[in-house]
Coordinates of C-alpha atoms and ligand atoms in Angstrom, one line a residue:
X930 CA -0.1 0.1 -0.1
X931 CA 1.0 3.3 -0.9
X932 CA -0.8 4.9 2.1
X933 CA 2.4 4.7 4.5
X934 CA 4.7 6.1 2.1
X935 CA 2.3 9.2 1.4
X936 CA 2.0 9.6 5.3
X937 CA 5.7 9.9 5.6
X938 CA 6.1 12.3 2.7
X939 CA 3.2 14.6 3.9
X940 CA 4.4 14.7 7.5
X941 CA 8.1 15.6 6.3
X942 CA 6.6 18.4 4.1
X943 CA 4.7 19.6 7.2
X944 CA 8.0 19.7 9.0
X945 CA 9.8 21.4 6.3
X946 CA 7.3 24.0 6.2
X947 CA 7.4 24.5 9.8
X948 CA 11.2 25.1 9.9
X949 CA 10.2 28.3 7.5
X950 CA 7.6 29.5 9.5
X951 CA 4.9 29.4 7.0
X952 CA 1.4 29.6 8.6
X953 CA -1.3 26.9 8.1
X954 CA 0.1 24.9 5.5
X955 CA 2.2 22.8 7.7
X956 CA -1.1 21.9 9.7
X957 CA -2.9 21.0 6.3
X958 CA -0.2 18.3 5.4
X959 CA 0.0 17.0 9.0
X960 CA -3.8 16.7 9.0
X961 CA -3.8 14.8 5.5
X962 CA -0.9 12.7 7.0
X963 CA -3.1 11.6 9.8
X964 CA -6.0 11.0 7.8
X965 CA -4.1 8.8 5.4
X966 CA -2.6 6.8 8.5
X967 CA -5.9 6.0 9.6
X968 CA -7.6 5.2 6.1
X969 CA -8.3 1.7 5.8
X970 CA -8.7 1.6 1.9
X971 CA -5.8 1.6 -0.3
X972 CA -5.3 5.1 -1.8
X973 CA -4.2 3.5 -5.2
X974 CA -7.4 1.7 -5.3
X975 CA -9.5 4.8 -4.5
X976 CA -7.7 6.6 -7.2
X977 CA -8.4 4.0 -9.7
X978 CA -11.9 3.7 -9.3
X979 CA -12.9 7.5 -8.7
X980 CA -9.8 9.6 -9.5
X981 CA -9.0 12.9 -8.1
X982 CA -12.7 13.1 -7.0
X983 CA -12.3 10.2 -4.8
X984 CA -9.1 11.5 -3.2
X985 CA -10.8 14.7 -2.2
X986 CA -13.5 12.5 -0.3
X987 CA -10.5 11.8 2.2
X988 CA -10.8 13.8 5.2
X989 CA -8.3 16.8 4.9
X990 CA -7.4 16.4 1.6
X991 CA -8.3 19.4 -0.7
X992 CA -7.4 20.3 -4.4
X993 CA -3.7 20.6 -3.9
X994 CA -3.0 17.6 -2.0
X995 CA -5.1 15.6 -4.0
X996 CA -2.9 16.4 -7.1
X997 CA 0.1 15.5 -5.1
X998 CA -1.2 12.2 -4.4
X999 CA -2.2 11.7 -8.0
X1000 CA 1.5 12.9 -8.8
X1001 CA 2.9 10.2 -6.6
X1002 CA 0.6 7.5 -7.7
X1003 CA 1.6 8.3 -11.2
X1004 CA 5.5 9.0 -11.1
X1005 CA 6.4 7.3 -8.0
X1006 CA 7.7 11.0 -6.7
X1007 CA 6.5 14.5 -5.7
X1008 CA 8.6 17.2 -7.3
X1009 CA 7.6 19.7 -4.4
X1010 CA 8.8 17.3 -1.7
X1011 CA 11.9 16.5 -3.7
X1012 CA 12.8 20.3 -3.8
X1013 CA 12.2 20.9 -0.3
X1014 CA 14.7 17.8 0.5
X1015 CA 17.4 19.1 -1.8
X1016 CA 17.3 22.4 0.2
X1017 CA 17.7 20.5 3.5
X1018 CA 19.0 16.9 3.0
X1019 CA 18.7 15.9 6.6
X1020 CA 17.6 12.6 8.4
X1021 CA 14.5 14.1 9.8
X1022 CA 13.0 11.2 11.5
X1023 CA 16.4 10.3 13.1
X1024 CA 17.0 13.8 14.2
X1025 CA 13.4 14.5 15.6
X1026 CA 13.8 11.4 17.5
X1027 CA 16.3 13.2 19.8
X1028 CA 14.6 14.3 22.9
X1029 CA 14.3 18.4 22.5
X1030 CA 15.1 18.4 18.9
X1031 CA 12.5 20.2 16.6
X1032 CA 12.1 21.3 13.1
X1033 CA 13.7 24.8 13.8
X1034 CA 16.8 23.3 15.7
X1035 CA 17.1 20.8 13.0
X1036 CA 17.2 23.9 10.4
X1037 CA 19.7 25.8 12.2
X1038 CA 22.1 23.0 13.0
X1039 CA 22.0 22.0 9.2
X1040 CA 22.5 25.8 7.9
X1041 CA 25.3 26.4 10.5
X1042 CA 27.2 23.4 11.1
X1043 CA 26.1 20.9 8.3
X1044 CA 24.5 18.5 10.6
X1045 CA 22.6 15.9 8.7
X1046 CA 21.8 12.8 10.9
X1047 CA 22.1 11.8 14.6
X1048 CA 25.7 10.7 14.1
X1049 CA 26.9 14.3 13.0
X1050 CA 25.1 15.5 15.8
X1051 CA 26.6 13.6 18.3
X1052 CA 30.2 14.4 16.8
X1053 CA 29.5 18.2 17.1
X1054 CA 28.2 18.1 20.8
X1055 CA 31.1 16.1 22.0
X1056 CA 33.5 18.5 20.2
X1057 CA 31.6 21.4 21.9
X1058 CA 30.3 23.2 18.9
X1059 CA 26.7 23.4 19.6
X1060 CA 27.5 25.5 22.7
X1061 CA 29.2 27.9 20.7
X1062 CA 26.2 28.8 18.6
X1063 CA 24.1 31.8 19.5
X1064 CA 20.7 30.3 20.8
X1065 CA 22.1 27.2 22.0
X1066 CA 24.4 27.1 25.2
X1067 CA 26.1 24.5 27.2
X1068 CA 23.0 23.1 28.8
X1069 CA 21.4 22.6 25.5
X1070 CA 24.5 20.8 24.4
X1071 CA 24.4 18.4 27.3
X1072 CA 20.7 17.9 26.8
X1073 CA 21.3 16.7 23.3
X1074 CA 23.8 14.3 24.5
X1075 CA 21.7 12.9 27.0
X1076 CA 18.8 12.5 24.4
X1077 CA 21.3 10.7 22.1
X1078 CA 22.2 8.2 24.8
X1079 CA 18.7 7.7 25.9
X1080 CA 17.9 7.1 22.3
X1081 CA 20.6 4.4 22.1
X1082 CA 19.3 2.6 25.2
X1083 CA 15.9 2.3 23.9
X1084 CA 17.0 1.2 20.5
X1085 CA 19.6 -1.2 21.9
X1086 CA 19.7 -4.1 24.4
X1087 CA 19.4 -3.7 28.1
X1088 CA 21.6 -4.8 31.0
X1089 CA 20.2 -8.0 32.7
X1090 CA 20.2 -6.2 36.0
X1091 CA 18.1 -3.3 34.9
X1092 CA 15.4 -5.3 33.2
X1093 CA 14.9 -8.5 35.5
X1094 CA 13.6 -6.6 38.5
X1095 CA 11.0 -4.6 36.2
X1096 CA 9.8 -7.7 34.5
X1097 CA 9.5 -9.5 38.0
X1098 CA 7.6 -6.6 39.1
X1099 CA 5.2 -7.0 36.3
X1100 CA 5.1 -10.9 37.0
X1101 CA 3.9 -10.2 40.6
X1102 CA 1.2 -7.9 39.2
X1103 CA 0.1 -10.8 36.8
X1104 CA 0.1 -13.4 39.7
X1105 CA -2.4 -11.5 41.5
X1106 CA -5.1 -12.2 38.7
X1107 CA -6.7 -15.3 39.7
X1108 CA -7.1 -16.6 35.8
X1109 CA -3.4 -16.8 35.9
X1110 CA -2.6 -20.3 36.8
X1111 CA 1.3 -20.6 36.1
X1112 CA 3.6 -17.9 35.3
X1113 CA 7.4 -18.1 34.1
X1114 CA 9.9 -15.9 32.5
X1115 CA 11.2 -17.1 29.1
X1116 CA 13.7 -16.0 26.4
X1117 CA 16.8 -14.5 27.0
X1118 CA 15.6 -13.3 30.4
X1119 CA 15.1 -16.7 31.8
X1120 CA 18.7 -17.8 30.2
X1121 CA 20.0 -14.7 32.2
X1122 CA 21.8 -13.5 29.3
X1123 CA 24.0 -10.5 30.2
X1124 CA 21.9 -8.0 27.8
X1125 CA 18.4 -8.4 27.1
X1126 CA 16.5 -7.4 23.6
X1127 CA 13.0 -7.6 25.1
X1128 CA 11.5 -9.6 28.0
X1129 CA 9.2 -12.7 27.5
X1130 CA 6.7 -13.9 29.8
X1131 CA 4.8 -17.1 29.7
X1132 CA 1.4 -17.7 31.2
X1133 CA -1.0 -20.7 31.4
X1134 CA -4.6 -19.7 31.9
X1135 CA -7.8 -21.0 30.6
X1136 CA -9.1 -17.4 30.1
X1137 CA -6.3 -15.8 28.1
X1138 CA -8.6 -12.8 27.0
X1139 CA -8.9 -11.7 30.5
X1140 CA -5.3 -12.1 31.0
X1141 CA -4.2 -10.0 27.9
X1142 CA -6.8 -7.1 28.9
X1143 CA -5.5 -7.1 32.4
X1144 CA -1.9 -7.0 31.5
X1145 CA -1.8 -4.1 28.7
X1146 CA -3.8 -1.7 31.3
X1147 CA -1.2 -2.6 34.2
X1148 CA 0.1 0.6 35.5
X1149 CA 3.6 1.3 33.9
X1150 CA 2.4 0.2 30.4
X1151 CA 3.2 3.5 28.2
X1152 CA 2.5 1.5 24.8
X1153 CA 0.5 -1.3 23.6
X1154 CA 2.4 -2.7 20.6
X1155 CA 0.1 -5.3 19.9
X1156 CA -2.7 -7.4 21.5
X1157 CA -4.2 -10.7 20.5
X1158 CA -6.2 -13.3 21.8
X1159 CA -3.4 -15.2 23.2
X1160 CA -0.6 -12.8 23.5
X1161 CA 0.2 -9.2 23.6
X1162 CA 3.2 -7.0 23.5
X1163 CA 3.8 -3.7 25.5
X1164 CA 6.4 -1.3 26.5
X1165 CA 7.2 0.1 30.0
X1166 CA 8.9 3.4 30.7
X1167 CA 12.5 3.6 29.6
X1168 CA 11.8 1.4 26.8
X1169 CA 11.7 -2.0 28.2
X1170 CA 9.5 -4.1 26.0
X1171 CA 7.7 -7.3 27.2
X1172 CA 6.2 -10.1 25.1
X1173 CA 3.6 -11.9 27.0
X1174 CA 2.1 -15.3 25.7
X1175 CA -0.7 -17.3 27.1
X1176 CA -0.9 -21.0 26.7
X1177 CA -3.3 -23.8 27.8
X1178 CA -2.0 -25.9 30.6
X1179 CA -1.4 -28.9 28.4
X1180 CA 1.1 -27.1 26.3
X1181 CA 2.9 -25.5 29.1
X1182 CA 6.4 -27.4 29.0
X1183 CA 6.5 -27.4 25.1
X1184 CA 5.6 -23.7 25.1
X1185 CA 8.1 -23.0 27.9
X1186 CA 11.0 -25.0 25.9
X1187 CA 10.1 -23.1 22.9
X1188 CA 9.9 -19.5 23.8
X1189 CA 12.9 -19.9 26.3
X1190 CA 15.1 -20.4 23.4
X1191 CA 17.8 -20.0 22.5
X1192 CA 16.8 -20.2 18.9
X1193 CA 20.0 -22.0 18.0
X1194 CA 19.4 -24.4 21.0
X1195 CA 15.8 -25.0 19.4
X1196 CA 17.3 -25.7 16.2
X1197 CA 19.1 -28.6 17.7
X1198 CA 16.2 -30.0 19.7
X1199 CA 14.0 -29.9 16.7
X1200 CA 16.7 -31.8 14.9
X1201 CA 16.9 -34.3 17.5
X1202 CA 13.1 -34.8 17.5
X1203 CA 13.0 -35.4 13.6
X1204 CA 15.7 -37.8 13.9
X1205 CA 13.5 -39.7 16.2
X1206 CA 10.6 -39.7 13.9
X1207 CA 9.0 -36.9 15.9
X1208 CA 7.8 -33.2 15.7
X1209 CA 8.4 -30.4 18.2
X1210 CA 6.8 -27.3 18.3
X1211 CA 5.4 -24.9 20.7
X1212 CA 2.4 -27.1 21.2
X1213 CA 4.1 -30.2 22.1
X1214 CA 6.1 -33.2 20.7
X1215 CA 4.3 -35.4 18.2
X1216 CA 4.5 -38.7 16.9
X1217 CA 2.2 -38.3 13.7
X1218 CA -0.8 -36.6 15.3
X1219 CA -0.4 -38.1 18.7
X1220 CA 0.9 -35.7 21.3
X1221 CA 3.6 -37.6 23.5
X1222 CA 5.1 -34.9 25.4
X1223 CA 4.2 -31.1 26.5
X1224 CA 3.1 -30.8 30.0
X1225 CA 6.5 -29.9 31.5
X1226 CA 9.9 -29.3 30.1
X1227 CA 11.4 -32.3 31.7
X1228 CA 8.8 -34.6 29.9
X1229 CA 9.8 -32.8 26.5
X1230 CA 13.7 -33.5 27.3
X1231 CA 13.0 -37.0 28.3
X1232 CA 11.1 -37.9 25.3
X1233 CA 14.1 -36.6 23.3
X1234 CA 16.3 -38.9 25.3
X1235 CA 17.9 -36.0 27.4
X1236 CA 17.9 -35.0 30.9
X1237 CA 16.4 -31.6 31.6
X1238 CA 19.0 -28.8 30.3
X1239 CA 19.0 -25.8 32.5
X1240 CA 17.9 -22.7 30.9
X1241 CA 21.4 -21.0 31.4
X1242 CA 23.0 -23.6 29.3
X1243 CA 20.8 -23.5 26.4
X1244 CA 22.9 -21.6 24.0
X1245 CA 24.3 -24.2 21.7
X1246 CA 27.7 -24.6 23.3
X1247 CA 27.7 -28.1 23.3
X1248 CA 25.0 -28.5 25.8
X1249 CA 22.9 -31.2 23.8
X1250 CA 26.2 -33.3 23.0
X1251 CA 26.9 -33.2 26.9
X1252 CA 23.5 -34.1 27.6
X1253 CA 23.5 -37.0 25.5
X1254 CA 26.5 -38.4 27.0
X1255 CA 25.6 -37.8 30.4
X1256 CA 28.2 -35.3 30.9
X1257 CA 26.1 -32.0 31.6
X1258 CA 27.6 -30.3 34.6
X1259 CA 25.8 -29.9 37.9
X1260 CA 26.1 -26.4 37.8
X1261 CA 25.9 -24.1 40.9
X1262 CA 22.6 -23.3 42.1
X1263 CA 21.1 -20.2 43.3
X1264 CA 21.1 -20.8 47.0
X1265 CA 24.6 -22.3 47.3
X1266 CA 26.8 -19.2 47.9
X1267 CA 28.1 -19.3 51.5
X1268 CA 29.5 -15.7 51.8
X1269 CA 30.3 -12.6 49.9
X1270 CA 34.1 -11.8 50.1
X1271 CA 34.2 -8.6 48.0
X1272 CA 32.2 -5.9 50.1
X1273 CA 33.1 -2.5 51.1
X1274 CA 32.4 -0.7 54.3
X1275 CA 32.2 2.9 55.3
X1276 CA 36.0 2.9 56.2
X1277 CA 36.9 3.2 52.6
X1278 CA 33.7 5.4 51.7
X1279 CA 31.1 2.7 51.3
X1280 CA 27.8 3.6 52.7
X1281 CA 27.3 1.2 55.6
X1282 CA 29.3 0.2 58.9
X1283 CA 31.0 -3.3 59.0
X1284 CA 28.5 -4.5 61.3
X1285 CA 25.5 -3.2 59.1
X1286 CA 27.4 -5.2 56.3
X1287 CA 27.5 -8.2 58.4
X1288 CA 24.0 -8.0 59.5
X1289 CA 22.8 -8.0 55.8
X1290 CA 25.0 -11.0 55.0
X1291 CA 23.6 -12.9 58.1
X1292 CA 20.1 -11.9 56.8
X1293 CA 20.9 -13.7 53.6
X1294 CA 22.0 -16.8 55.2
X1295 CA 25.6 -16.3 54.9
X1296 CA 28.1 -18.0 57.0
X1297 CA 31.0 -15.2 56.5
X1298 CA 31.4 -11.9 55.1
X1299 CA 34.7 -10.7 53.6
X1300 CA 35.4 -7.0 54.0
X1301 CA 37.7 -5.9 51.4
X1302 CA 38.2 -2.1 51.5
X1303 CA 40.3 -0.5 49.2
X1304 CA 43.9 0.2 49.8
X1305 CA 45.7 3.6 50.0
X1306 CA 46.7 4.2 46.3
X1307 CA 43.1 4.9 45.4
X1308 CA 42.5 8.4 46.7
X1309 CA 39.3 8.9 45.5
X1310 CA 37.6 5.8 47.4
X1311 CA 39.6 6.9 50.5
X1312 CA 41.7 4.0 50.6
X1313 CA 43.0 2.4 53.8
X1314 CA 46.9 2.5 54.9
X1315 CA 48.6 0.0 57.1
X1316 CA 47.8 1.6 60.3
X1317 CA 44.0 1.8 59.2
X1318 CA 44.0 -1.8 58.3
X1319 CA 45.5 -2.8 62.0
X1320 CA 42.7 -0.7 63.3
X1321 CA 40.2 -2.3 61.4
X1322 CA 41.5 -5.6 62.4
X1323 CA 40.8 -4.9 66.0
X1324 CA 37.3 -3.8 65.2
X1325 CA 36.6 -7.0 63.2
X1326 CA 37.9 -9.2 66.0
X1327 CA 36.0 -7.4 68.3
X1328 CA 32.6 -7.9 66.2
X1329 CA 33.6 -11.5 65.5
X1330 CA 33.6 -12.3 69.4
X1331 CA 29.9 -11.9 69.4
X1332 CA 28.5 -14.0 66.2
X1333 CA 27.3 -17.4 66.2
X1334 CA 28.1 -19.4 63.3
X1335 CA 29.2 -16.4 61.5
X1336 CA 32.5 -14.7 60.8
X1337 CA 33.7 -11.5 59.2
X1338 CA 37.1 -12.0 57.4
X1339 CA 39.2 -9.1 56.9
X1340 CA 40.5 -8.7 53.5
X1341 CA 41.5 -5.6 51.0
X1342 CA 40.9 -4.9 47.5
X1343 CA 44.6 -3.8 46.8
X1344 CA 45.8 -2.1 43.6
X1345 CA 47.7 -3.6 41.0
X1346 CA 50.1 -1.0 39.8
X1347 CA 51.6 -0.8 36.4
X1348 CA 54.4 -3.1 37.0
X1349 CA 52.2 -5.6 38.6
X1350 CA 53.2 -5.0 42.1
X1351 CA 50.7 -4.3 44.8
X1352 CA 50.2 -1.0 46.5
X1353 CA 50.6 -2.1 49.8
X1354 CA 53.7 -4.0 51.5
X1355 CA 53.5 -7.6 51.8
X1356 CA 53.9 -7.5 55.4
X1357 CA 50.7 -5.7 55.7
X1358 CA 49.0 -8.0 53.4
X1359 CA 50.2 -11.1 55.4
X1360 CA 48.2 -9.8 58.3
X1361 CA 44.7 -10.2 56.5
X1362 CA 42.7 -13.2 56.2
X1363 CA 42.8 -12.8 52.4
X1364 CA 43.8 -10.5 49.7
X1365 CA 41.8 -9.3 46.6
X1366 CA 43.8 -7.3 44.1
X1367 CA 42.8 -5.5 41.0
X1368 CA 43.7 -3.1 38.1
X1369 CA 42.0 0.2 38.7
X1370 CA 44.2 2.5 36.9
X1371 CA 46.0 2.6 33.3
X1372 CA 43.4 0.2 31.7
X1373 CA 44.5 0.9 28.2
X1374 CA 47.9 -0.8 28.3
X1375 CA 49.3 -2.8 25.5
X1376 CA 48.4 -6.6 25.4
X1377 CA 51.9 -8.1 26.6
X1378 CA 52.5 -5.4 29.4
X1379 CA 49.0 -5.7 30.7
X1380 CA 49.4 -9.6 30.5
X1381 CA 52.6 -9.2 32.4
X1382 CA 51.2 -7.0 35.0
X1383 CA 48.3 -9.3 35.8
X1384 CA 50.5 -12.4 36.0
X1385 CA 53.1 -10.6 38.3
X1386 CA 50.2 -10.0 40.7
X1387 CA 49.1 -13.3 40.8
X1388 CA 52.7 -14.3 41.8
X1389 CA 52.4 -12.2 44.8
X1390 CA 52.7 -14.6 47.8
X1391 CA 49.5 -12.9 49.5
X1392 CA 47.1 -12.1 46.4
X1393 CA 44.4 -14.8 46.6
X1394 CA 41.8 -13.1 44.4
X1395 CA 42.1 -11.0 41.0
X1396 CA 39.0 -8.7 41.1
X1397 CA 37.1 -8.0 37.8
X1398 CA 40.0 -9.5 35.9
X1399 CA 39.0 -8.4 32.4
X1400 CA 38.0 -5.0 33.2
X1401 CA 34.9 -4.5 30.9
X1402 CA 32.0 -2.4 31.6
X1403 CA 28.9 -3.6 29.8
X1404 CA 27.9 -1.5 26.7
X1405 CA 30.6 1.1 27.8
X1406 CA 33.8 -0.3 28.0
X1407 CA 35.8 -3.2 26.5
X1408 CA 37.7 -5.7 28.0
X1409 CA 41.5 -5.0 28.6
X1410 CA 43.8 -6.3 26.3
X1411 CA 45.1 -9.4 27.9
X1412 CA 46.0 -12.9 26.8
X1413 CA 43.5 -14.6 28.8
X1414 CA 45.1 -18.0 28.3
X1415 CA 48.4 -16.9 29.9
X1416 CA 46.6 -15.5 32.9
X1417 CA 44.6 -18.6 33.5
X1418 CA 48.0 -20.6 33.4
X1419 CA 49.6 -18.3 36.0
X1420 CA 46.4 -18.4 38.0
X1421 CA 46.4 -22.2 38.1
X1422 CA 50.2 -22.5 39.0
X1423 CA 49.8 -20.0 41.8
X1424 CA 46.4 -21.1 43.0
X1425 CA 45.1 -17.5 42.6
X1426 CA 41.2 -17.1 42.2
X1427 CA 39.4 -15.3 39.7
X1428 CA 36.6 -13.4 40.3
X1429 CA 33.1 -13.1 38.8
X1430 CA 32.2 -9.8 40.0
X1431 CA 28.2 -9.6 39.9
X1432 CA 27.8 -6.0 39.7
X1433 CA 25.2 -5.3 37.2
X1434 CA 27.6 -3.4 35.0
X1435 CA 30.1 -5.6 35.0
X1436 CA 29.4 -9.3 35.0
X1437 CA 33.3 -10.1 34.9
X1438 CA 34.5 -12.6 34.1
X1439 CA 32.0 -13.1 31.3
X1440 CA 30.4 -16.6 30.6
X1441 CA 33.0 -17.8 28.1
X1442 CA 35.9 -16.8 30.2
X1443 CA 34.1 -18.7 33.3
X1444 CA 34.1 -21.8 31.1
X1445 CA 37.5 -21.7 30.2
X1446 CA 38.7 -21.2 33.7
X1447 CA 36.6 -24.0 34.8
X1448 CA 38.0 -26.3 32.3
X1449 CA 41.6 -25.1 33.2
X1450 CA 41.1 -26.1 36.6
X1451 CA 41.4 -22.3 38.0
X1452 CA 39.1 -21.5 40.8
X1453 CA 36.8 -18.6 41.0
X1454 CA 34.7 -16.5 43.4
X1455 CA 31.2 -14.9 43.1
X1456 CA 31.4 -11.5 44.5
X1457 CA 29.0 -8.6 44.5
X1458 CA 31.6 -5.7 45.2
X1459 CA 28.9 -4.0 47.2
X1460 CA 29.4 -0.4 48.3
X1461 CA 26.2 -0.5 50.1
X1462 CA 24.2 -3.4 51.6
X1463 CA 21.1 -3.3 49.3
X1464 CA 23.9 -4.2 46.5
X1465 CA 24.5 -7.7 48.1
X1466 CA 21.4 -9.1 46.3
X1467 CA 23.3 -8.8 43.0
X1468 CA 24.8 -12.0 44.0
X1469 CA 22.1 -13.7 41.9
X1470 CA 23.4 -11.9 38.6
X1471 CA 27.1 -13.4 39.4
X1472 CA 25.5 -16.9 40.2
X1473 CA 23.6 -16.6 36.9
X1474 CA 26.7 -15.8 35.0
X1475 CA 28.5 -18.6 36.6
X1476 CA 25.8 -21.1 35.5
X1477 CA 26.0 -19.8 32.1
X1478 CA 29.8 -20.7 32.2
X1479 CA 28.9 -24.2 33.4
X1480 CA 30.5 -23.4 36.7
X1481 CA 30.2 -26.2 39.3
X1482 CA 29.9 -25.5 43.2
X1483 CA 33.6 -27.2 43.3
X1484 CA 34.8 -24.4 41.1
X1485 CA 33.5 -21.5 43.1
X1486 CA 35.3 -21.0 46.5
X1487 CA 32.6 -19.1 48.3
X1488 CA 30.3 -22.3 47.8
X1489 CA 32.7 -23.9 50.2
X1490 CA 32.4 -23.8 54.1
X1491 CA 34.6 -21.6 56.1
X1492 CA 37.2 -24.0 57.1
X1493 CA 38.0 -25.1 53.6
X1494 CA 38.3 -21.5 52.4
X1495 CA 40.6 -20.6 55.3
X1496 CA 42.6 -23.8 54.3
X1497 CA 42.7 -22.5 50.5
X1498 CA 43.8 -19.0 51.1
X1499 CA 47.7 -18.3 50.7
X1500 CA 49.3 -18.0 54.2
Ligands
DGT137 P1 16.5 -11.4 23.0 O1 15.1 -10.9 23.2 O2 17.2 -10.5 21.7 O3 17.3 -11.1 24.1 O4 16.8 -12.7 22.9 P2 15.4 -14.0 22.9 O5 16.1 -15.1 23.0 O6 14.7 -13.5 24.2 O7 14.4 -13.8 21.8 P3 13.1 -13.3 21.4 O8 12.5 -12.4 22.5 O9 13.1 -13.0 19.9 O10 12.1 -14.9 21.4 C1 12.2 -15.6 22.7 C2 12.4 -17.2 22.3 O11 11.1 -17.4 21.4 C3 13.4 -17.3 21.6 O12 14.7 -17.5 22.6 C4 13.3 -18.7 21.0 C5 11.9 -18.6 20.7 N1 11.8 -17.9 19.1 C6 11.2 -16.8 18.7 N2 11.3 -16.9 17.4 C7 11.8 -18.0 17.1 C8 11.9 -18.5 15.8 O13 11.9 -17.9 14.6 N3 12.6 -19.7 15.8 C9 12.7 -20.5 16.7 N4 13.1 -21.8 16.8 N5 12.2 -19.9 18.1 C10 11.9 -18.9 18.2
CA138 CA1 13.3 -11.9 24.5
CA139 CA1 10.5 -11.4 22.5

């Protein structure tokens, strides 16, 4: 249908006219665009049957606009529009999508700085060229950058840590409806991928229409992309999209298996079904017309000759073959962490006291907590020097005397300096229960140099753990240049532990590296790096990452009881 193309052209003409401060005509084009958008018949057919007279019956379309439509239908273009574009060859839709940018601004930015699209806009804003313009100023420039950043988030993927709680909140509301019999996450969110395109929720109900109606009107829904009898798709604030699907009880297992994905994993399960003369889809596993499995995922996998494969493993990384051979790992469970070893207290600028952190750890059911405040090198975070560490030791001893079945360990997060040495004396490190060391400066070293730096740190006789070993920040900063295999070798030789940092924007190590570490016999620790007690909950993100990396409890030192841990740390 040509309708949509004409909608776009008329809307853009309206914007071009607005740029030139022309009265009334922009509104005329805008109105016609709206009418065409709502029109159910095809304009080309209207024209074919009734000619220009037919076009003029469309609300808002008068003599001139009817002629323009005729011109477009006959020649495939509108000369008037082409000339306007030639005068101002900019990506209108792209620029208008940036919060705070209107037609007048676009014109000025094009005429003065030659800005044609969001990319040009970003470059100019970063170079400080916009604030230099007469009517703009520094604040506008900052707003433009913020608008661009927001747009990027909207069009891009979301961090697991930001989309999971929002989706779980929506699930809680859905659960309140009595028509909802069962509910589960699906898609990449159920697989706990580190970034998520959209959230998927699967519901079992005998009354899907009711569930859909309830879902699309929930508070927080800012847009309904689509709504049918058994599915709906909505947007929340901040651009988070959720797909909801509703299935009958009998199909739950097959539907969950299908909508959990990954697509690549599903291709393999379907192929396996075919090899057995079966057919697998979202409704069930079939032999001919007969459904042989569909109620639970276990049933589906069993009928394929497989044990249940955990969602975090369904990424076509060899999990099907491993399952066939009975060699799936017994991956770490969400409740198996015994304590958090990387937590900061108010001694180094964290928000809570040591005791508050300890209480929070106890509340989580932990048996130990490692306080690992920054050391002196990091001036911004008020790092501790040797004397302060000694004082802190005394305070921790005092607190420990009062605990039952719970202990605070004193560690620190020391800095790995450029040459791989540690920013605090060995004699001071020796007095701690354990030592974490991490890179916090000169992150952009050449590969060989950075690798040497980290290896030297693992060789320090007191360093037990390397924090956030690859230094990445999700969607913001790449990993350091390092030869990870060499690091793994050094870690194994020196019995140094690599951290799986669970903070939502790090998740470092990443899944593939966790798997390599596990295969090389390198031990890992899952830590939240909490600077406030509320952040301890991020442990689940780290566990998810460990599961995606096929890690078993034996690989993760904070799944171990305290006595084993103490015996494992370097003296
Ligand atoms: P995302 O949203 O990009 O983070 O990744 P997913 O895995 O959540 O992908 P999504 O939301 O497009 O689809 C959810 C699941 O539904 C996906 O993991 C597997 C299933 N699925 C969707 N489309 C297809 C398809 O065309 N073929 C197959 N086999 N499965 C599909
Ligand atoms: Ca998804
Ligand atoms: Ca989806």
